[in-house]
Amino acid sequence: MSWLTQTFSSSIGRKFLTAITGLFLIFFLVGHVTGNLLLFKPDEGRAFNEYTQFMTGNLGIMIVRYLLYAAILAHVIITVLLGIHNRKARPVGYTKQVPSPHVSWSSRNMGILGTLVLVFIVIHMANFWYSLKWGVVPTVNYAEAGEIKNLYHVVQSSFSELWYTALYVVMMVFLAFHLMHGFQSAFQTLGLRHKKYWPIIRSVGFWFSIIVPFIFALMPLYIYFFRNINH
Amino acid sequence: MNLTLKVWRQKGPADKGGFVTYEMKDINHHMSFLEMMDVLNERLEREGQEPVHFDHDCREGICGSCAMHINGRPHGPSKGTATCQLHMRLFNDGDVITVEPWRAKAFPVVKDLVVDRSAFDRIIQAGGYVSVNTGGVPDANEIPVPKKIADEAFNAATCISCGACVAACKNASAMLFVSAKVSQLALLPQGKVERKNRVERMVAQMDAEGFGNCTNTQACSVECPKEISQDFIAMMNREYIGAKFTSDNV
């Protein structure tokens, strides 16, 4: 085994990859939530559609997008491998086990939370990404931009359904809990723990985990209550 | 005080094992948990039964021998103590106390509450030492070590290798133990010389022993009788990744 494969098949190496891909996904969330703020613009989705058009046509964005898919896949595969190994490390469990004090619930349930987030990503991509790429999406004609795909309409019709809106809101709660542990855990794994910066990392992580999923959850709620095509 | 003990009994490594319930009468609340177990064993011997096997040695919290999972937590409910320093006054009259051995693939049960912790010894053998010739005793202040660094190294060195970190971790990971042993040497001048080889070899041995991976729940530090900090795990992660990319080992 070369030193490189040896490094990344070791316990710390795998955790290192989990942390790096996790942080990349955290950065992605910042971009995703910022861009999607255009959904709140009361212009019948014009700004959002133009933004979508820009995001699908740009080569640089395309490279970042494939990096993103790779990061999600790598994060999932490595954590599944780690999880299987962790289960094998304790073949006989305790009859009685009490969670230690100060240990967060999310830190003990990252596997379940991560699986739920993955299920959400699959649903989310099947609905928006798949229909944008291969499905039939109505088009809309803007004076300068010309005829472009009307993804806003897809978003609007999806979130006019109560169950779909509710699903998204609930899934954002799971994302929040996953980030609550994942954010600070990534820094710990990379060894970036210092007396001065650790409290900052912890509080930034805490507020990030609340604010970002909260803004995401506001999007389906806003459409359901104020831009509902069935109302 | 009167108690009900549910103790894990297992004849040997191949035996399936199971809980046996013992009623304990008139237990003095000044006793340590191990002394209470002695009372039980004396009774079992008088009755001609096999006593409960458990590891113990110094009984003052420095040897790391005693290892019991008491009421769902390693070394019981008390903070920063080993089982030997856990006192019966922390329990109430009529309590039911469950006592189990450490559970981990790398710590197989030998008998009853005794587990084989030689995996830790093999990790130390892989690199937890200084092998360079450090010469004679240097003059005082010849090698300046700041007080802060000395304290940090000492904090790491207080690890008694009891295995509570492994027992507490939901993944049975030995990261806290290994990180303490890596850090105590990496922080000091004599240990720094071999730091890269040391961390690479000790982590490789840790993985080979079948311990799980750390998921940063921090339960290990909470249950550690010496309250070893998570800082050392971060330090080991830095040491390891740094060593892997800069050492001469191809």
PDB file of N, CA and C in Angstrom, chain B residues 142-191:
ATOM      1  N   GLU B 142      19.165  23.962  31.087  1.00  0.00           N
ATOM      2  CA  GLU B 142      19.850  23.755  29.797  1.00  0.00           C
ATOM      3  C   GLU B 142      18.821  23.567  28.686  1.00  0.00           C
ATOM      4  N   ILE B 143      17.767  22.790  28.985  1.00  0.00           N
ATOM      5  CA  ILE B 143      16.681  22.596  28.025  1.00  0.00           C
ATOM      6  C   ILE B 143      15.452  23.308  28.586  1.00  0.00           C
ATOM      7  N   PRO B 144      15.199  24.537  28.161  1.00  0.00           N
ATOM      8  CA  PRO B 144      14.052  25.239  28.740  1.00  0.00           C
ATOM      9  C   PRO B 144      12.725  24.660  28.265  1.00  0.00           C
ATOM     10  N   VAL B 145      11.867  24.306  29.208  1.00  0.00           N
ATOM     11  CA  VAL B 145      10.513  23.846  28.883  1.00  0.00           C
ATOM     12  C   VAL B 145       9.542  24.789  29.585  1.00  0.00           C
ATOM     13  N   PRO B 146       8.757  25.535  28.826  1.00  0.00           N
ATOM     14  CA  PRO B 146       7.820  26.462  29.484  1.00  0.00           C
ATOM     15  C   PRO B 146       6.862  25.723  30.407  1.00  0.00           C
ATOM     16  N   LYS B 147       6.489  26.387  31.472  1.00  0.00           N
ATOM     17  CA  LYS B 147       5.602  25.775  32.463  1.00  0.00           C
ATOM     18  C   LYS B 147       4.310  25.280  31.806  1.00  0.00           C
ATOM     19  N   LYS B 148       3.777  26.075  30.870  1.00  0.00           N
ATOM     20  CA  LYS B 148       2.522  25.741  30.219  1.00  0.00           C
ATOM     21  C   LYS B 148       2.634  24.406  29.463  1.00  0.00           C
ATOM     22  N   ILE B 149       3.764  24.235  28.761  1.00  0.00           N
ATOM     23  CA  ILE B 149       3.977  23.001  27.995  1.00  0.00           C
ATOM     24  C   ILE B 149       4.157  21.823  28.952  1.00  0.00           C
ATOM     25  N   ALA B 150       4.917  22.068  30.014  1.00  0.00           N
ATOM     26  CA  ALA B 150       5.147  21.002  31.001  1.00  0.00           C
ATOM     27  C   ALA B 150       3.818  20.550  31.607  1.00  0.00           C
ATOM     28  N   ASP B 151       2.971  21.526  31.912  1.00  0.00           N
ATOM     29  CA  ASP B 151       1.655  21.208  32.490  1.00  0.00           C
ATOM     30  C   ASP B 151       0.798  20.409  31.510  1.00  0.00           C
ATOM     31  N   GLU B 152       0.850  20.823  30.253  1.00  0.00           N
ATOM     32  CA  GLU B 152       0.041  20.144  29.242  1.00  0.00           C
ATOM     33  C   GLU B 152       0.504  18.700  29.066  1.00  0.00           C
ATOM     34  N   ALA B 153       1.824  18.526  29.002  1.00  0.00           N
ATOM     35  CA  ALA B 153       2.378  17.173  28.874  1.00  0.00           C
ATOM     36  C   ALA B 153       1.992  16.339  30.090  1.00  0.00           C
ATOM     37  N   PHE B 154       2.028  16.978  31.260  1.00  0.00           N
ATOM     38  CA  PHE B 154       1.665  16.259  32.476  1.00  0.00           C
ATOM     39  C   PHE B 154       0.193  15.847  32.456  1.00  0.00           C
ATOM     40  N   ASN B 155      -0.659  16.762  31.998  1.00  0.00           N
ATOM     41  CA  ASN B 155      -2.087  16.438  31.907  1.00  0.00           C
ATOM     42  C   ASN B 155      -2.314  15.207  31.035  1.00  0.00           C
ATOM     43  N   ALA B 156      -1.586  15.145  29.913  1.00  0.00           N
ATOM     44  CA  ALA B 156      -1.714  13.975  29.031  1.00  0.00           C
ATOM     45  C   ALA B 156      -1.187  12.735  29.738  1.00  0.00           C
ATOM     46  N   ALA B 157      -0.091  12.923  30.479  1.00  0.00           N
ATOM     47  CA  ALA B 157       0.557  11.780  31.126  1.00  0.00           C
ATOM     48  C   ALA B 157      -0.234  11.234  32.305  1.00  0.00           C
ATOM     49  N   THR B 158      -1.272  11.942  32.747  1.00  0.00           N
ATOM     50  CA  THR B 158      -2.056  11.406  33.866  1.00  0.00           C
ATOM     51  C   THR B 158      -2.937  10.233  33.434  1.00  0.00           C
ATOM     52  N   CYS B 159      -3.020   9.977  32.132  1.00  0.00           N
ATOM     53  CA  CYS B 159      -3.803   8.832  31.630  1.00  0.00           C
ATOM     54  C   CYS B 159      -3.304   7.554  32.288  1.00  0.00           C
ATOM     55  N   ILE B 160      -4.247   6.779  32.873  1.00  0.00           N
ATOM     56  CA  ILE B 160      -3.868   5.557  33.579  1.00  0.00           C
ATOM     57  C   ILE B 160      -4.185   4.307  32.756  1.00  0.00           C
ATOM     58  N   SER B 161      -4.523   4.498  31.479  1.00  0.00           N
ATOM     59  CA  SER B 161      -4.770   3.380  30.556  1.00  0.00           C
ATOM     60  C   SER B 161      -5.845   2.416  31.054  1.00  0.00           C
ATOM     61  N   CYS B 162      -6.876   2.940  31.686  1.00  0.00           N
ATOM     62  CA  CYS B 162      -7.893   2.053  32.250  1.00  0.00           C
ATOM     63  C   CYS B 162      -8.847   1.541  31.169  1.00  0.00           C
ATOM     64  N   GLY B 163      -8.971   2.311  30.082  1.00  0.00           N
ATOM     65  CA  GLY B 163      -9.861   1.896  28.988  1.00  0.00           C
ATOM     66  C   GLY B 163     -11.279   2.421  29.100  1.00  0.00           C
ATOM     67  N   ALA B 164     -11.520   3.336  30.042  1.00  0.00           N
ATOM     68  CA  ALA B 164     -12.877   3.891  30.187  1.00  0.00           C
ATOM     69  C   ALA B 164     -13.298   4.651  28.932  1.00  0.00           C
ATOM     70  N   CYS B 165     -12.317   5.247  28.239  1.00  0.00           N
ATOM     71  CA  CYS B 165     -12.627   5.995  27.007  1.00  0.00           C
ATOM     72  C   CYS B 165     -13.217   5.059  25.958  1.00  0.00           C
ATOM     73  N   VAL B 166     -12.601   3.879  25.836  1.00  0.00           N
ATOM     74  CA  VAL B 166     -13.094   2.887  24.878  1.00  0.00           C
ATOM     75  C   VAL B 166     -14.485   2.408  25.309  1.00  0.00           C
ATOM     76  N   ALA B 167     -14.611   2.170  26.630  1.00  0.00           N
ATOM     77  CA  ALA B 167     -15.876   1.666  27.160  1.00  0.00           C
ATOM     78  C   ALA B 167     -17.004   2.685  26.986  1.00  0.00           C
ATOM     79  N   ALA B 168     -16.666   3.974  27.095  1.00  0.00           N
ATOM     80  CA  ALA B 168     -17.691   5.022  27.016  1.00  0.00           C
ATOM     81  C   ALA B 168     -18.078   5.334  25.582  1.00  0.00           C
ATOM     82  N   CYS B 169     -17.131   5.199  24.668  1.00  0.00           N
ATOM     83  CA  CYS B 169     -17.360   5.609  23.277  1.00  0.00           C
ATOM     84  C   CYS B 169     -18.395   4.721  22.611  1.00  0.00           C
ATOM     85  N   LYS B 170     -19.324   5.339  21.897  1.00  0.00           N
ATOM     86  CA  LYS B 170     -20.346   4.538  21.223  1.00  0.00           C
ATOM     87  C   LYS B 170     -19.737   3.720  20.090  1.00  0.00           C
ATOM     88  N   ASN B 171     -18.520   4.084  19.664  1.00  0.00           N
ATOM     89  CA  ASN B 171     -17.839   3.348  18.604  1.00  0.00           C
ATOM     90  C   ASN B 171     -16.680   2.506  19.141  1.00  0.00           C
ATOM     91  N   ALA B 172     -16.546   2.418  20.467  1.00  0.00           N
ATOM     92  CA  ALA B 172     -15.421   1.719  21.087  1.00  0.00           C
ATOM     93  C   ALA B 172     -14.094   2.188  20.494  1.00  0.00           C
ATOM     94  N   SER B 173     -13.931   3.508  20.404  1.00  0.00           N
ATOM     95  CA  SER B 173     -12.706   4.079  19.849  1.00  0.00           C
ATOM     96  C   SER B 173     -11.691   4.329  20.959  1.00  0.00           C
ATOM     97  N   ALA B 174     -10.407   4.153  20.618  1.00  0.00           N
ATOM     98  CA  ALA B 174      -9.351   4.337  21.622  1.00  0.00           C
ATOM     99  C   ALA B 174      -8.607   5.653  21.411  1.00  0.00           C
ATOM    100  N   MET B 175      -9.241   6.593  20.696  1.00  0.00           N
ATOM    101  CA  MET B 175      -8.553   7.831  20.321  1.00  0.00           C
ATOM    102  C   MET B 175      -8.066   8.647  21.518  1.00  0.00           C
ATOM    103  N   LEU B 176      -8.838   8.681  22.600  1.00  0.00           N
ATOM    104  CA  LEU B 176      -8.427   9.518  23.736  1.00  0.00           C
ATOM    105  C   LEU B 176      -7.158   8.941  24.373  1.00  0.00           C
ATOM    106  N   PHE B 177      -7.146   7.627  24.558  1.00  0.00           N
ATOM    107  CA  PHE B 177      -5.970   6.961  25.124  1.00  0.00           C
ATOM    108  C   PHE B 177      -4.751   7.210  24.242  1.00  0.00           C
ATOM    109  N   VAL B 178      -4.877   6.903  22.941  1.00  0.00           N
ATOM    110  CA  VAL B 178      -3.731   7.018  22.039  1.00  0.00           C
ATOM    111  C   VAL B 178      -3.274   8.478  21.945  1.00  0.00           C
ATOM    112  N   SER B 179      -4.237   9.397  21.908  1.00  0.00           N
ATOM    113  CA  SER B 179      -3.862  10.810  21.781  1.00  0.00           C
ATOM    114  C   SER B 179      -3.108  11.298  23.018  1.00  0.00           C
ATOM    115  N   ALA B 180      -3.499  10.800  24.204  1.00  0.00           N
ATOM    116  CA  ALA B 180      -2.791  11.199  25.430  1.00  0.00           C
ATOM    117  C   ALA B 180      -1.354  10.701  25.381  1.00  0.00           C
ATOM    118  N   LYS B 181      -1.190   9.451  24.914  1.00  0.00           N
ATOM    119  CA  LYS B 181       0.146   8.850  24.882  1.00  0.00           C
ATOM    120  C   LYS B 181       1.028   9.487  23.807  1.00  0.00           C
ATOM    121  N   VAL B 182       0.398   9.882  22.687  1.00  0.00           N
ATOM    122  CA  VAL B 182       1.142  10.551  21.618  1.00  0.00           C
ATOM    123  C   VAL B 182       1.564  11.946  22.093  1.00  0.00           C
ATOM    124  N   SER B 183       0.615  12.662  22.727  1.00  0.00           N
ATOM    125  CA  SER B 183       0.839  14.062  23.090  1.00  0.00           C
ATOM    126  C   SER B 183       1.860  14.226  24.213  1.00  0.00           C
ATOM    127  N   GLN B 184       1.818  13.360  25.219  1.00  0.00           N
ATOM    128  CA  GLN B 184       2.706  13.542  26.371  1.00  0.00           C
ATOM    129  C   GLN B 184       4.165  13.544  25.929  1.00  0.00           C
ATOM    130  N   LEU B 185       4.470  12.792  24.848  1.00  0.00           N
ATOM    131  CA  LEU B 185       5.847  12.742  24.364  1.00  0.00           C
ATOM    132  C   LEU B 185       6.116  13.807  23.301  1.00  0.00           C
ATOM    133  N   ALA B 186       5.109  14.066  22.455  1.00  0.00           N
ATOM    134  CA  ALA B 186       5.308  15.035  21.364  1.00  0.00           C
ATOM    135  C   ALA B 186       5.520  16.448  21.896  1.00  0.00           C
ATOM    136  N   LEU B 187       5.034  16.708  23.122  1.00  0.00           N
ATOM    137  CA  LEU B 187       5.134  18.062  23.677  1.00  0.00           C
ATOM    138  C   LEU B 187       6.524  18.370  24.240  1.00  0.00           C
ATOM    139  N   LEU B 188       7.280  17.327  24.610  1.00  0.00           N
ATOM    140  CA  LEU B 188       8.547  17.556  25.310  1.00  0.00           C
ATOM    141  C   LEU B 188       9.756  17.334  24.395  1.00  0.00           C
ATOM    142  N   PRO B 189      10.871  18.030  24.678  1.00  0.00           N
ATOM    143  CA  PRO B 189      12.029  18.000  23.770  1.00  0.00           C
ATOM    144  C   PRO B 189      12.516  16.588  23.409  1.00  0.00           C
ATOM    145  N   GLN B 190      12.660  15.707  24.396  1.00  0.00           N
ATOM    146  CA  GLN B 190      13.192  14.368  24.106  1.00  0.00           C
ATOM    147  C   GLN B 190      12.238  13.561  23.231  1.00  0.00           C
ATOM    148  N   GLY B 191      10.946  13.798  23.386  1.00  0.00           N
ATOM    149  CA  GLY B 191       9.949  13.041  22.633  1.00  0.00           C
ATOM    150  C   GLY B 191       9.743  13.563  21.226  1.00  0.00           C
TER     151      GLY B 191
END
